[in-house]
């Protein structure tokens, strides 16, 4: 789906890591991955440039925390950095969703975020960065106005959290 | 999906380097990786617990050790082996090119973009990382079209992607060692014995840092003394006392970068003021920084160290002063890098820069043996079809925009030369 040479931001996501998608984006040489580029930048001097780059990638590839049976996608974020590009900044969005994330309705989706995803994510953030996570921002996607901008790929396996 | 993406660190495995912080080989590898945007993890060889956990066996005695993402371990690791192990070293894909460009700084990258976009078969050869000197600067504020400034690394990444999109090849981690002639064509011999044949050559190898003449400085390279002010060292200077030598814009930019991390930054300037050597916008910014001190009429005359730099001995207005320092960054201008081209007989000016165009006639002998009835083209050297652009060229203006302008201009002249030798 990703065109060769595309500028791609892959969100940190267990789903993308276990499926090998992250590695393919960052290392295959087929795309222009943004993560290595951002990682190289000087946070103190180039904060603005970093925000601009990560806010509007041509393609963003990520996942969600819940998908309701009515078709709403729920994504929680502590910093909000992943949400902006998914809402509007990115030209194209691909979300890879393990089947275990399907929930009957919105309320169950929110509960999934608070009671299941958050504790696991908080543990990961403390280990990886030494800081806590938080359900500080929640995005609900009910409908995409631009046809074809967002593609959700449902995988019939349990992937990520 | 994670709810926080704190450091934008690539998620796939990184290069792991184990070494002494003070090792210059280790520094070379770190600098190479960070300038090429390859994330790495650095493990200090003195951190016994971490080193033990890595189970390096006998390799702990062969530092620096590099573990590549595919698990391959190099000990002791050389920059060339790391580059090859990471798949960054590819052979040239063609047996002949229209234009071979030596150096992928702003001048070389501009030439690659224009040449490839105009249908020439172009290859750029780069010994370290695309971007050259510009690639090491944290912020270029005077390059047209970027009102907020652009970091050199970002400019280099974009330019390299642009050159590759048009079909130019960029061969990394190899140095031009020599150029020989083959009829009207040239053969560039690279440090790994690769030969690259081309109908025209552009030397865009820029300048290297001028060395500071202080006793003992060579032994401290990478151990507290650095040339330039590359991004890989800024973060490690958090809370340190940093000294920067130089009075030009590169020194000014280094001061601004380090002032964000270091406890105290001292700029040591040989001249009596910064007015003549530094752009006003930079010297004004320096004055507003609380942890920055500028010492004029000051020279570094000695270094005090154990295994690492500890203090500088300064001569300030005739008086000897000792100044404690954890790191010294030397940004005192450049010396042209012409080794490979000089061997081919390219005429150089008194300071070692490459003579081109009308500049050639200022030298009594430079045009001896010039074989053509026409005079050399503007950026052409005394060897027909061999051009020079950017900082390496005699009389060049040492600016990004000037180097980029010359690189693009060279391509128009290459077209003329190719038409002359036929086949275009
Ligand atoms: C710290 C700093 C800050 C600066 N700030 C600004 C600024 O704000 N604005 C501005 O306009 N200019 C600035 N400059 C100047 C600007 O960066 C240079 O004028 C410009 O980079 C020159 O480009 P170039 O391509 O001619 O050479 P370089 O940038 O020197 O590039 C030459 C390239 O050739 C490679 N090379 C050398 N020898 C060989 C060989 N034998 N084989 C293969 N490759 C080789 C080198 O590795 C290098 O990548 C700054 C320079 C520095 C150092």
PDB file of C-alpha atoms and ligand atoms in Angstrom, chain B residues 35 101-110 124-143 150 171 173-178 190-191 203-209 228-230 249-254 257 279 281-282 331 336-341 389-393 396-404 406, ligand 1:
ATOM      1  CA  UNK B  35      25.803  12.123  10.860  1.00  0.00           C
ATOM      2  CA  UNK B 101      31.207  14.191  -8.068  1.00  0.00           C
ATOM      3  CA  UNK B 102      33.822  14.030  -5.318  1.00  0.00           C
ATOM      4  CA  UNK B 103      32.173  15.002  -2.040  1.00  0.00           C
ATOM      5  CA  UNK B 104      28.481  15.228  -1.166  1.00  0.00           C
ATOM      6  CA  UNK B 105      28.384  18.525   0.720  1.00  0.00           C
ATOM      7  CA  UNK B 106      26.050  21.282  -0.472  1.00  0.00           C
ATOM      8  CA  UNK B 107      28.028  21.809  -3.703  1.00  0.00           C
ATOM      9  CA  UNK B 108      28.219  18.106  -4.567  1.00  0.00           C
ATOM     10  CA  UNK B 109      24.572  17.445  -3.695  1.00  0.00           C
ATOM     11  CA  UNK B 110      23.395  20.407  -5.762  1.00  0.00           C
ATOM     12  CA  UNK B 124      28.557  11.329  -5.901  1.00  0.00           C
ATOM     13  CA  UNK B 125      31.308   9.844  -3.737  1.00  0.00           C
ATOM     14  CA  UNK B 126      31.288  10.785  -0.075  1.00  0.00           C
ATOM     15  CA  UNK B 127      33.783   9.733   2.558  1.00  0.00           C
ATOM     16  CA  UNK B 128      31.673  10.436   5.656  1.00  0.00           C
ATOM     17  CA  UNK B 129      28.066  11.589   5.377  1.00  0.00           C
ATOM     18  CA  UNK B 130      26.072  13.643   2.892  1.00  0.00           C
ATOM     19  CA  UNK B 131      25.829  17.295   3.902  1.00  0.00           C
ATOM     20  CA  UNK B 132      29.499  18.064   4.460  1.00  0.00           C
ATOM     21  CA  UNK B 133      30.199  20.912   6.848  1.00  0.00           C
ATOM     22  CA  UNK B 134      26.644  22.131   6.483  1.00  0.00           C
ATOM     23  CA  UNK B 135      25.430  18.748   7.706  1.00  0.00           C
ATOM     24  CA  UNK B 136      27.082  19.365  11.061  1.00  0.00           C
ATOM     25  CA  UNK B 137      25.465  22.729  11.776  1.00  0.00           C
ATOM     26  CA  UNK B 138      22.476  22.886  14.043  1.00  0.00           C
ATOM     27  CA  UNK B 139      20.881  25.856  12.345  1.00  0.00           C
ATOM     28  CA  UNK B 140      21.498  27.664   9.071  1.00  0.00           C
ATOM     29  CA  UNK B 141      19.558  30.859   9.420  1.00  0.00           C
ATOM     30  CA  UNK B 142      20.532  32.675   6.243  1.00  0.00           C
ATOM     31  CA  UNK B 143      19.710  30.122   3.558  1.00  0.00           C
ATOM     32  CA  UNK B 150      16.921  24.927   8.737  1.00  0.00           C
ATOM     33  CA  UNK B 171      28.346   6.126  -2.703  1.00  0.00           C
ATOM     34  CA  UNK B 173      31.989   5.630   3.321  1.00  0.00           C
ATOM     35  CA  UNK B 174      34.673   5.780   0.633  1.00  0.00           C
ATOM     36  CA  UNK B 175      37.216   8.435  -0.097  1.00  0.00           C
ATOM     37  CA  UNK B 176      38.631   9.608  -3.381  1.00  0.00           C
ATOM     38  CA  UNK B 177      42.277   8.537  -3.346  1.00  0.00           C
ATOM     39  CA  UNK B 178      43.446   9.408  -6.851  1.00  0.00           C
ATOM     40  CA  UNK B 190      38.493   5.212  -4.245  1.00  0.00           C
ATOM     41  CA  UNK B 191      39.972   4.195  -0.896  1.00  0.00           C
ATOM     42  CA  UNK B 203      35.706  18.152  -7.200  1.00  0.00           C
ATOM     43  CA  UNK B 204      33.463  19.372  -4.384  1.00  0.00           C
ATOM     44  CA  UNK B 205      35.452  18.092  -1.438  1.00  0.00           C
ATOM     45  CA  UNK B 206      35.183  21.277   0.619  1.00  0.00           C
ATOM     46  CA  UNK B 207      37.380  22.051   3.567  1.00  0.00           C
ATOM     47  CA  UNK B 208      38.449  20.295   6.708  1.00  0.00           C
ATOM     48  CA  UNK B 209      38.932  21.967  10.080  1.00  0.00           C
ATOM     49  CA  UNK B 228      33.937  21.267  14.737  1.00  0.00           C
ATOM     50  CA  UNK B 229      30.913  20.923  16.940  1.00  0.00           C
ATOM     51  CA  UNK B 230      28.988  17.923  15.697  1.00  0.00           C
ATOM     52  CA  UNK B 249      30.195  31.935  12.248  1.00  0.00           C
ATOM     53  CA  UNK B 250      30.859  28.258  12.823  1.00  0.00           C
ATOM     54  CA  UNK B 251      32.251  29.066  16.290  1.00  0.00           C
ATOM     55  CA  UNK B 252      29.269  31.335  16.969  1.00  0.00           C
ATOM     56  CA  UNK B 253      26.792  28.629  16.042  1.00  0.00           C
ATOM     57  CA  UNK B 254      28.659  26.140  18.191  1.00  0.00           C
ATOM     58  CA  UNK B 257      24.195  25.047  20.432  1.00  0.00           C
ATOM     59  CA  UNK B 279      27.864  37.795  11.293  1.00  0.00           C
ATOM     60  CA  UNK B 281      23.022  38.343  13.971  1.00  0.00           C
ATOM     61  CA  UNK B 282      25.171  35.701  15.660  1.00  0.00           C
ATOM     62  CA  UNK B 331      36.274  25.898  14.969  1.00  0.00           C
ATOM     63  CA  UNK B 336      41.018  22.636   1.531  1.00  0.00           C
ATOM     64  CA  UNK B 337      40.674  18.892   0.998  1.00  0.00           C
ATOM     65  CA  UNK B 338      42.325  18.251  -2.325  1.00  0.00           C
ATOM     66  CA  UNK B 339      44.474  15.169  -1.751  1.00  0.00           C
ATOM     67  CA  UNK B 340      43.011  12.983  -4.517  1.00  0.00           C
ATOM     68  CA  UNK B 341      42.621  15.767  -7.064  1.00  0.00           C
ATOM     69  CA  UNK B 389      32.872  23.928  -6.954  1.00  0.00           C
ATOM     70  CA  UNK B 390      32.187  25.102  -3.424  1.00  0.00           C
ATOM     71  CA  UNK B 391      34.558  25.785  -0.560  1.00  0.00           C
ATOM     72  CA  UNK B 392      37.437  23.844  -2.131  1.00  0.00           C
ATOM     73  CA  UNK B 393      37.624  26.297  -5.032  1.00  0.00           C
ATOM     74  CA  UNK B 396      34.897  30.750  -3.353  1.00  0.00           C
ATOM     75  CA  UNK B 397      32.547  32.435  -0.924  1.00  0.00           C
ATOM     76  CA  UNK B 398      32.320  30.127   2.069  1.00  0.00           C
ATOM     77  CA  UNK B 399      28.552  29.912   2.284  1.00  0.00           C
ATOM     78  CA  UNK B 400      25.953  27.211   1.706  1.00  0.00           C
ATOM     79  CA  UNK B 401      24.093  29.166  -0.921  1.00  0.00           C
ATOM     80  CA  UNK B 402      27.315  29.911  -2.800  1.00  0.00           C
ATOM     81  CA  UNK B 403      28.356  26.243  -2.758  1.00  0.00           C
ATOM     82  CA  UNK B 404      24.907  25.169  -3.932  1.00  0.00           C
ATOM     83  CA  UNK B 406      28.365  26.681  -7.886  1.00  0.00           C
TER      84      UNK B 406
HETATM   85  C1  LIG C   1      29.758  24.872  11.836  1.00  0.00           C
HETATM   86  C2  LIG C   1      29.495  25.534  10.515  1.00  0.00           C
HETATM   87  C3  LIG C   1      28.446  26.424  10.386  1.00  0.00           C
HETATM   88  C4  LIG C   1      28.145  27.010   9.152  1.00  0.00           C
HETATM   89  N1  LIG C   1      27.069  27.848   9.066  1.00  0.00           N
HETATM   90  C5  LIG C   1      26.727  28.379   7.882  1.00  0.00           C
HETATM   91  C6  LIG C   1      25.579  29.210   7.764  1.00  0.00           C
HETATM   92  O1  LIG C   1      24.872  29.453   8.730  1.00  0.00           O
HETATM   93  N2  LIG C   1      25.281  29.714   6.541  1.00  0.00           N
HETATM   94  C7  LIG C   1      26.035  29.438   5.439  1.00  0.00           C
HETATM   95  O2  LIG C   1      25.691  29.898   4.351  1.00  0.00           O
HETATM   96  N3  LIG C   1      27.139  28.681   5.524  1.00  0.00           N
HETATM   97  C8  LIG C   1      27.503  28.147   6.712  1.00  0.00           C
HETATM   98  N4  LIG C   1      28.635  27.366   6.812  1.00  0.00           N
HETATM   99  C9  LIG C   1      29.461  27.168   5.617  1.00  0.00           C
HETATM  100  C10 LIG C   1      28.905  26.084   4.735  1.00  0.00           C
HETATM  101  O3  LIG C   1      28.541  24.957   5.502  1.00  0.00           O
HETATM  102  C11 LIG C   1      29.934  25.701   3.678  1.00  0.00           C
HETATM  103  O4  LIG C   1      30.231  26.846   2.913  1.00  0.00           O
HETATM  104  C12 LIG C   1      29.416  24.615   2.763  1.00  0.00           C
HETATM  105  O5  LIG C   1      29.130  23.429   3.490  1.00  0.00           O
HETATM  106  C13 LIG C   1      30.441  24.294   1.676  1.00  0.00           C
HETATM  107  O6  LIG C   1      29.943  23.263   0.898  1.00  0.00           O
HETATM  108  P1  LIG C   1      30.886  22.333   0.008  1.00  0.00           P
HETATM  109  O7  LIG C   1      29.973  21.320  -0.610  1.00  0.00           O
HETATM  110  O8  LIG C   1      31.704  23.160  -0.871  1.00  0.00           O
HETATM  111  O9  LIG C   1      31.909  21.630   1.000  1.00  0.00           O
HETATM  112  P2  LIG C   1      31.709  20.770   2.336  1.00  0.00           P
HETATM  113  O10 LIG C   1      30.485  21.151   3.040  1.00  0.00           O
HETATM  114  O11 LIG C   1      33.005  20.866   3.050  1.00  0.00           O
HETATM  115  O12 LIG C   1      31.502  19.287   1.794  1.00  0.00           O
HETATM  116  C14 LIG C   1      32.539  18.549   1.219  1.00  0.00           C
HETATM  117  C15 LIG C   1      32.224  17.076   1.323  1.00  0.00           C
HETATM  118  O13 LIG C   1      33.223  16.334   0.627  1.00  0.00           O
HETATM  119  C16 LIG C   1      33.593  15.192   1.371  1.00  0.00           C
HETATM  120  N5  LIG C   1      34.963  14.832   0.991  1.00  0.00           N
HETATM  121  C17 LIG C   1      36.104  15.515   1.224  1.00  0.00           C
HETATM  122  N6  LIG C   1      37.172  14.882   0.708  1.00  0.00           N
HETATM  123  C18 LIG C   1      36.680  13.773   0.119  1.00  0.00           C
HETATM  124  C19 LIG C   1      37.282  12.699  -0.588  1.00  0.00           C
HETATM  125  N7  LIG C   1      38.606  12.651  -0.804  1.00  0.00           N
HETATM  126  N8  LIG C   1      36.492  11.715  -1.055  1.00  0.00           N
HETATM  127  C20 LIG C   1      35.132  11.741  -0.838  1.00  0.00           C
HETATM  128  N9  LIG C   1      34.521  12.740  -0.171  1.00  0.00           N
HETATM  129  C21 LIG C   1      35.279  13.736   0.296  1.00  0.00           C
HETATM  130  C22 LIG C   1      33.474  15.639   2.802  1.00  0.00           C
HETATM  131  O14 LIG C   1      33.290  14.529   3.674  1.00  0.00           O
HETATM  132  C23 LIG C   1      32.249  16.550   2.753  1.00  0.00           C
HETATM  133  O15 LIG C   1      31.046  15.841   2.997  1.00  0.00           O
HETATM  134  C24 LIG C   1      28.952  26.751   8.024  1.00  0.00           C
HETATM  135  C25 LIG C   1      30.041  25.867   8.153  1.00  0.00           C
HETATM  136  C26 LIG C   1      30.314  25.258   9.371  1.00  0.00           C
HETATM  137  C27 LIG C   1      31.458  24.298   9.480  1.00  0.00           C
END
